[in-house]
Structures are given as structure tokens and as C-alpha cells.
């Protein structure tokens, strides 16, 4: 299909937008095997104008997932490999002297894109990590006192390795809180891994998504229509109270030193609305909140050292809270 023609003909149509975004799963599956939850999480983040932290061991197709999403949405994407010697200007851009005009001109950095893949973000020093904060929160970059707006849509998908901590700089809580979702990318099942190897044996090249058959099935106009529809998704006072009760329960958990902030509660409400709309409803139910609680909240809480030593995880704490907080009827 020609996304340009389709989007022009149906811009502002929520039904068409939902169908287009649902088609993303099938399209991305042409390149990435068995990562439906991560695909859904990235779409939810785009609908909420949020950012995503992808955590998984090397080799589970985190980079390929973001590239396939960009291709299927016809969005521009850039990748930055974060290293200990990376400077903030390497991400945001800098002023460059032009000898012909004897003036400085701004050279945009890789952050000026739609989908920025920040690979191994915890391998770069805090100063460079912080250079992303303004871009993520304000959707602009200020260089030499001049704010420069970023393209729309704009999403940062940052990756980190959960098992290798030597030579890394863990993200501070304030920056973790800027990520809407933390998605864990698991190792594939046996059958999925067989499918991956079979594809490679048949000539699949992860660097050539066009050859794999990945085509644009949605575009910026679909995203705008979808965002407008999500904003109209009804939230009852009972659901709002339920979200608040879940988040407040994390602040009272004996296993945690840090609970979910009000920003986290706002994020959970936003992701639940997006999920409700994606599943075909114009109102939120408790199951929507439960479905998005783990990826929205797991990076916003901090375990007590003694609880961690006993094998308690962020996910197990949130799951226990969801089981005990009364659900509105």
C-alpha cells in the first residue's frame, strides 16, 4: 500500500489509524520473531509521546526491533552507540565554524530524528546521559542559548544490558523516571529461536529490511489521529482512584525504599488509556491498568538491599500490590 495516499485520504480517521497500527505487529514480525509485547509497548509509547528503556542481553534483536518499527511507520531513525568517551555535542549537535562565511552554523546531531536508538545508554558518563534529558522532556535542544525544536513524532528507545555492569554508569532515578516504559526483552523460546535460525539459513539479512518485505503500513497522520482518539478515551473516577491506590501502595511497601511518584501515576493512567484504545474500547477498565502496570512502574521503584538479597524483584512487588489493592467494580 502507498502510505502517503492512504494517510492523505484518511487523516483524522481513528478507525483507520487503529487498523494501521494493529498491522504493525504483522509487518515487524517479518523481521523480528516473537517480540509482540515489546512492539505493543513501543506503539503505546508513541501514542503517549513517551520514551522507552529496552533491557535485554546482547543479541535479542533490540536494535532490529526499533529499525523495523521505523520502517513500518515510515519514520526517520538514527542510532547512537553510547561509549565512555561520547560527548553531549555528539548527541545534540554543535556549532561549526564556516571559513567561507566566517560565521558559526549549527550542525544537528543524531537526536534530530523521529526514533533515536540510544544503544547501551548506561555505558556513557552522566554528563552525556543528561544531554538527552532536555530532548526527552522538552522535545528541543538548546545550543548557544537558542532552543531548536525536534521533529514530531520523537521517541528515544534506549537499551541497556542487565547482566554486565563493569564500566557502566547506572541511570539516576530522575532520568529513569523520564522513561514512560521499561520493556524487558527476553530470550526467545526454543521454537522462536529455530524460526530465527531458519530465516538466516534462507538468506535473511537484518541490515536489509526492504528485502525482508517490511513495508510502511502507517505514518505520522495515523499517529496523530490515534493520539487524538486516545485523548478522548473516557476515564471514570473509580479508575483514577484505582491508579492512585496502586501507586500509593508502592510507597508503603516494606520491600521498597522508593515508591512511585505522582508522575508515575500519571504515566500509568496514560498508558492504560492508550492500551484501552488499541484494544478497541473508548473507556478504561481495571484490566487496562493491570496490563500496563509492570512496564510503566518497574523502573520507578527501588528495592531495599535486604529484599533484593531475598530474591524479591520489582515485578514481584508490583504483582503482589495488584493482587491486594481492591479493584473497582
Short mmCIF file of C-alpha atoms in Angstrom, two decimals:
data_model
loop_
_atom_site.label_atom_id
_atom_site.label_comp_id
_atom_site.label_asym_id
_atom_site.label_seq_id
_atom_site.Cartn_x
_atom_site.Cartn_y
_atom_site.Cartn_z
CA UNK A 1 0.00 0.00 0.00
CA UNK A 2 1.08 3.58 -0.53
CA UNK A 3 1.14 5.15 2.95
CA UNK A 4 1.23 8.65 1.55
CA UNK A 5 -2.03 8.18 -0.35
CA UNK A 6 -3.70 6.26 2.45
CA UNK A 7 -2.81 8.78 5.13
CA UNK A 8 -3.90 11.68 2.98
CA UNK A 9 -7.23 10.03 2.34
CA UNK A 10 -7.91 9.01 5.91
CA UNK A 11 -6.09 11.57 8.07
CA UNK A 12 -8.05 12.06 11.25
CA UNK A 13 -9.92 8.74 10.98
CA UNK A 14 -9.41 6.86 14.29
CA UNK A 15 -10.74 3.57 12.89
CA UNK A 16 -8.24 3.56 10.04
CA UNK A 17 -5.48 4.62 12.42
CA UNK A 18 -6.21 1.71 14.77
CA UNK A 19 -6.22 -0.78 11.90
CA UNK A 20 -2.92 0.62 10.60
CA UNK A 21 -1.25 0.40 14.00
CA UNK A 22 -2.54 -3.13 14.50
CA UNK A 23 -0.94 -4.05 11.15
CA UNK A 24 2.44 -3.06 12.62
CA UNK A 25 2.72 -6.35 14.51
CA UNK A 26 2.44 -8.45 11.37
CA UNK A 27 4.82 -6.18 9.47
CA UNK A 28 7.51 -6.14 12.18
CA UNK A 29 7.16 -9.93 12.57
CA UNK A 30 8.67 -10.20 9.08
CA UNK A 31 11.97 -9.11 10.64
CA UNK A 32 11.65 -9.80 14.38
CA UNK A 33 10.43 -13.12 15.78
CA UNK A 34 8.32 -13.39 18.95
CA UNK A 35 8.55 -9.88 20.43
CA UNK A 36 4.87 -8.83 20.31
CA UNK A 37 4.84 -7.34 23.86
CA UNK A 38 7.81 -5.09 23.03
CA UNK A 39 6.20 -3.98 19.75
CA UNK A 40 2.99 -3.13 21.62
CA UNK A 41 4.98 -1.23 24.24
CA UNK A 42 6.71 0.89 21.60
CA UNK A 43 3.37 1.71 19.96
CA UNK A 44 1.88 2.66 23.35
CA UNK A 45 4.87 4.96 23.96
CA UNK A 46 4.38 6.64 20.58
CA UNK A 47 0.69 7.19 21.36
CA UNK A 48 1.58 8.73 24.74
CA UNK A 49 4.53 10.78 23.40
CA UNK A 50 6.76 8.86 25.80
CA UNK A 51 10.14 7.15 25.70
CA UNK A 52 11.17 3.54 26.22
CA UNK A 53 14.00 1.78 28.04
CA UNK A 54 14.70 -1.64 26.48
CA UNK A 55 16.54 -4.08 28.72
CA UNK A 56 17.88 -7.39 27.49
CA UNK A 57 21.08 -9.34 26.95
CA UNK A 58 23.01 -8.69 23.71
CA UNK A 59 21.68 -10.43 20.62
CA UNK A 60 17.91 -10.41 21.29
CA UNK A 61 17.14 -8.03 18.40
CA UNK A 62 16.65 -4.77 20.33
CA UNK A 63 18.25 -2.70 17.57
CA UNK A 64 16.45 -4.62 14.82
CA UNK A 65 13.12 -4.08 16.61
CA UNK A 66 13.47 -0.29 16.58
CA UNK A 67 14.66 -0.22 12.96
CA UNK A 68 11.75 -2.43 11.87
CA UNK A 69 9.28 -0.18 13.72
CA UNK A 70 10.71 2.89 11.98
CA UNK A 71 10.41 1.21 8.57
CA UNK A 72 6.85 0.06 9.17
CA UNK A 73 5.84 3.57 10.33
CA UNK A 74 7.85 5.36 7.61
CA UNK A 75 9.75 7.35 10.23
CA UNK A 76 13.35 8.53 10.26
CA UNK A 77 15.61 6.71 12.71
CA UNK A 78 19.19 7.15 13.90
CA UNK A 79 21.38 5.07 16.19
CA UNK A 80 23.98 6.29 18.68
CA UNK A 81 26.37 3.83 20.30
CA UNK A 82 26.91 5.25 23.78
CA UNK A 83 30.53 4.89 24.92
CA UNK A 84 32.58 6.32 27.82
CA UNK A 85 34.15 8.98 25.56
CA UNK A 86 30.90 10.17 23.94
CA UNK A 87 30.37 13.92 24.41
CA UNK A 88 26.98 15.70 24.77
CA UNK A 89 27.57 17.52 21.47
CA UNK A 90 27.95 14.13 19.75
CA UNK A 91 24.27 13.58 20.56
CA UNK A 92 22.68 17.03 20.37
CA UNK A 93 24.85 18.71 17.72
CA UNK A 94 27.21 21.67 17.91
CA UNK A 95 28.25 24.97 16.36
CA UNK A 96 30.69 24.57 13.49
CA UNK A 97 32.85 27.38 12.10
CA UNK A 98 32.36 28.02 8.40
CA UNK A 99 35.54 29.55 6.94
CA UNK A 100 33.70 30.78 3.84
CA UNK A 101 31.22 32.94 5.74
CA UNK A 102 33.41 33.47 8.83
CA UNK A 103 30.40 32.50 10.95
CA UNK A 104 29.34 29.64 13.16
CA UNK A 105 26.47 27.45 11.95
CA UNK A 106 24.58 24.75 13.84
CA UNK A 107 25.27 21.16 12.79
CA UNK A 108 22.36 19.00 14.08
CA UNK A 109 23.27 15.83 15.98
CA UNK A 110 21.63 12.42 15.67
CA UNK A 111 18.94 13.41 18.20
CA UNK A 112 17.22 15.29 15.36
CA UNK A 113 15.22 12.28 14.18
CA UNK A 114 11.89 10.55 14.86
CA UNK A 115 13.16 7.39 16.57
CA UNK A 116 16.51 7.70 18.34
CA UNK A 117 18.09 4.40 19.34
CA UNK A 118 20.38 5.16 22.28
CA UNK A 119 22.35 1.92 22.39
CA UNK A 120 23.79 0.93 25.80
CA UNK A 121 22.92 4.27 27.38
CA UNK A 122 24.42 3.19 30.71
CA UNK A 123 27.92 3.00 29.16
CA UNK A 124 28.25 6.77 28.81
CA UNK A 125 29.02 9.24 31.65
CA UNK A 126 26.20 11.14 33.42
CA UNK A 127 27.01 14.40 31.58
CA UNK A 128 26.21 12.80 28.22
CA UNK A 129 23.22 10.91 29.64
CA UNK A 130 21.89 14.24 30.89
CA UNK A 131 22.19 15.76 27.41
CA UNK A 132 19.18 13.65 26.47
CA UNK A 133 17.05 14.97 29.34
CA UNK A 134 16.04 18.24 27.68
CA UNK A 135 15.35 16.44 24.40
CA UNK A 136 13.17 13.83 26.13
CA UNK A 137 11.24 16.25 28.32
CA UNK A 138 11.07 19.48 26.31
CA UNK A 139 11.42 17.97 22.80
CA UNK A 140 14.01 20.56 21.94
CA UNK A 141 17.77 21.08 22.12
CA UNK A 142 19.30 24.33 23.33
CA UNK A 143 22.71 25.18 21.85
CA UNK A 144 24.34 28.57 22.38
CA UNK A 145 21.17 29.77 24.11
CA UNK A 146 18.93 29.04 21.12
CA UNK A 147 16.20 26.36 21.53
CA UNK A 148 15.84 24.15 18.47
CA UNK A 149 12.68 22.01 18.24
CA UNK A 150 12.97 18.31 17.48
CA UNK A 151 10.93 16.55 14.76
CA UNK A 152 7.48 15.20 15.57
CA UNK A 153 6.94 12.40 16.45
CA UNK A 154 10.04 11.93 18.62
CA UNK A 155 10.84 8.85 20.68
CA UNK A 156 14.01 7.76 22.47
CA UNK A 157 14.44 4.00 22.68
CA UNK A 158 17.40 3.43 25.00
CA UNK A 159 18.91 -0.01 25.55
CA UNK A 160 20.90 -1.39 28.43
CA UNK A 161 22.42 -4.75 29.27
CA UNK A 162 21.06 -6.17 32.57
CA UNK A 163 23.98 -8.51 33.32
CA UNK A 164 27.16 -6.58 32.58
CA UNK A 165 27.78 -3.66 34.94
CA UNK A 166 31.56 -3.24 34.73
CA UNK A 167 32.42 0.14 33.25
CA UNK A 168 28.83 1.37 33.30
CA UNK A 169 27.11 4.43 34.76
CA UNK A 170 23.67 3.43 36.12
CA UNK A 171 20.94 5.88 35.18
CA UNK A 172 19.89 8.05 38.16
CA UNK A 173 16.31 7.80 39.40
CA UNK A 174 15.44 11.23 37.97
CA UNK A 175 16.37 10.10 34.48
CA UNK A 176 14.77 6.67 34.80
CA UNK A 177 11.54 8.47 35.69
CA UNK A 178 11.67 10.23 32.30
CA UNK A 179 11.12 6.92 30.52
CA UNK A 180 7.45 6.09 30.10
CA UNK A 181 8.05 2.33 29.90
CA UNK A 182 10.76 -0.15 30.73
CA UNK A 183 10.40 -3.18 28.47
CA UNK A 184 12.31 -6.37 29.16
CA UNK A 185 13.34 -8.25 26.01
CA UNK A 186 13.51 -11.95 26.94
CA UNK A 187 15.49 -14.70 25.27
CA UNK A 188 13.34 -16.41 22.62
CA UNK A 189 11.57 -19.71 23.15
CA UNK A 190 13.06 -22.80 21.52
CA UNK A 191 10.61 -22.66 18.60
CA UNK A 192 11.18 -18.92 18.09
CA UNK A 193 14.94 -19.48 18.08
CA UNK A 194 14.53 -22.25 15.48
CA UNK A 195 12.50 -19.81 13.37
CA UNK A 196 15.25 -17.18 13.66
CA UNK A 197 17.94 -19.62 12.52
CA UNK A 198 15.74 -20.90 9.70
CA UNK A 199 15.25 -17.34 8.40
CA UNK A 200 19.00 -16.71 8.45
CA UNK A 201 19.66 -20.01 6.68
CA UNK A 202 17.21 -18.89 3.97
CA UNK A 203 19.16 -15.66 3.43
CA UNK A 204 17.54 -13.14 5.81
CA UNK A 205 19.72 -10.04 6.17
CA UNK A 206 18.84 -7.92 9.25
CA UNK A 207 20.51 -4.91 7.60
CA UNK A 208 18.17 -5.03 4.60
CA UNK A 209 14.61 -4.74 5.88
CA UNK A 210 13.22 -3.98 2.42
CA UNK A 211 14.44 -7.36 1.20
CA UNK A 212 12.74 -8.95 4.22
CA UNK A 213 9.47 -7.46 3.00
CA UNK A 214 8.99 -4.80 5.69
CA UNK A 215 6.87 -2.02 4.20
CA UNK A 216 5.27 1.15 5.62
CA UNK A 217 1.78 0.32 6.88
CA UNK A 218 1.16 3.51 8.87
CA UNK A 219 2.53 7.01 9.08
CA UNK A 220 2.57 10.29 11.05
CA UNK A 221 -1.05 11.10 10.09
CA UNK A 222 -2.20 7.78 11.59
CA UNK A 223 -0.28 8.54 14.77
CA UNK A 224 -1.86 11.98 15.09
CA UNK A 225 -5.38 10.56 14.57
CA UNK A 226 -4.65 7.82 17.10
CA UNK A 227 -3.31 10.27 19.69
CA UNK A 228 -6.42 12.42 19.33
CA UNK A 229 -8.62 9.35 19.86
CA UNK A 230 -6.63 8.23 22.91
CA UNK A 231 -7.08 11.70 24.42
CA UNK A 232 -10.86 11.19 24.21
CA UNK A 233 -10.78 7.75 25.89
CA UNK A 234 -13.01 8.02 28.97
CA UNK A 235 -11.61 7.52 32.47
CA UNK A 236 -14.08 7.12 35.34
CA UNK A 237 -13.36 8.48 38.83
CA UNK A 238 -13.18 4.86 40.05
CA UNK A 239 -10.35 4.08 37.60
CA UNK A 240 -8.49 7.24 38.59
CA UNK A 241 -8.80 6.21 42.24
CA UNK A 242 -7.58 2.70 41.41
CA UNK A 243 -4.44 4.04 39.69
CA UNK A 244 -3.72 6.29 42.67
CA UNK A 245 -4.26 3.42 45.15
CA UNK A 246 -1.85 1.15 43.24
CA UNK A 247 0.84 3.82 43.15
CA UNK A 248 0.37 4.83 46.79
CA UNK A 249 0.70 1.18 47.81
CA UNK A 250 4.23 1.12 46.40
CA UNK A 251 5.19 3.96 48.77
CA UNK A 252 4.04 1.87 51.74
CA UNK A 253 5.65 -1.43 50.68
CA UNK A 254 8.18 -2.75 53.23
CA UNK A 255 10.27 -4.14 50.34
CA UNK A 256 10.88 -0.70 48.80
CA UNK A 257 12.95 2.35 49.68
CA UNK A 258 11.36 4.36 46.86
CA UNK A 259 7.79 4.16 45.61
CA UNK A 260 6.07 5.52 42.52
CA UNK A 261 5.85 9.31 42.24
CA UNK A 262 2.77 11.23 41.05
CA UNK A 263 4.48 11.43 37.65
CA UNK A 264 4.47 7.64 37.62
CA UNK A 265 0.74 7.60 38.42
CA UNK A 266 0.12 9.99 35.52
CA UNK A 267 2.17 7.72 33.26
CA UNK A 268 0.16 4.64 34.28
CA UNK A 269 -3.11 6.39 33.52
CA UNK A 270 -1.79 7.50 30.11
CA UNK A 271 -0.54 4.04 29.10
CA UNK A 272 -3.78 2.39 30.29
CA UNK A 273 -5.79 4.79 28.09
CA UNK A 274 -3.60 4.02 25.08
CA UNK A 275 -3.95 0.27 25.67
CA UNK A 276 -7.74 0.59 26.06
CA UNK A 277 -7.97 2.40 22.72
CA UNK A 278 -5.68 -0.11 20.98
CA UNK A 279 -7.88 -2.97 22.16
CA UNK A 280 -10.95 -1.30 20.66
CA UNK A 281 -12.59 0.49 23.62
CA UNK A 282 -13.24 4.17 24.23
CA UNK A 283 -13.12 3.77 28.03
CA UNK A 284 -10.59 2.36 30.52
CA UNK A 285 -11.22 -0.72 32.67
CA UNK A 286 -9.11 -2.06 35.58
CA UNK A 287 -7.59 -4.74 33.35
CA UNK A 288 -6.00 -1.99 31.24
CA UNK A 289 -4.27 -0.63 34.33
CA UNK A 290 -3.09 -4.12 35.30
CA UNK A 291 -1.82 -4.84 31.78
CA UNK A 292 0.46 -1.78 31.75
CA UNK A 293 1.43 -1.64 35.44
CA UNK A 294 4.65 -3.69 35.17
CA UNK A 295 6.29 -1.91 32.21
CA UNK A 296 5.14 1.52 33.45
CA UNK A 297 6.16 1.17 37.10
CA UNK A 298 9.02 -1.35 37.36
CA UNK A 299 11.76 1.26 36.81
CA UNK A 300 10.16 3.83 39.13
CA UNK A 301 10.61 1.85 42.35
CA UNK A 302 13.72 0.96 44.32
CA UNK A 303 14.17 -2.26 46.28
CA UNK A 304 15.62 -2.43 49.77
CA UNK A 305 19.00 -4.24 49.70
CA UNK A 306 17.75 -6.90 52.14
CA UNK A 307 14.69 -7.58 49.97
CA UNK A 308 16.91 -7.89 46.90
CA UNK A 309 19.09 -10.42 48.73
CA UNK A 310 15.99 -12.47 49.47
CA UNK A 311 15.20 -12.68 45.75
CA UNK A 312 12.45 -10.04 45.68
CA UNK A 313 12.17 -8.24 42.31
CA UNK A 314 10.44 -5.04 41.23
CA UNK A 315 8.00 -7.09 39.16
CA UNK A 316 7.11 -9.38 42.08
CA UNK A 317 6.40 -6.36 44.34
CA UNK A 318 4.11 -4.74 41.74
CA UNK A 319 2.35 -8.07 41.05
CA UNK A 320 1.70 -8.54 44.77
CA UNK A 321 0.33 -4.98 45.05
CA UNK A 322 -2.02 -5.55 42.10
CA UNK A 323 -3.29 -8.69 43.83
CA UNK A 324 -4.07 -6.83 47.08
CA UNK A 325 -5.38 -3.40 46.02
CA UNK A 326 -9.19 -3.54 45.75
CA UNK A 327 -10.39 -3.44 42.14
CA UNK A 328 -13.33 -1.12 41.37
CA UNK A 329 -16.46 -2.82 40.07
#
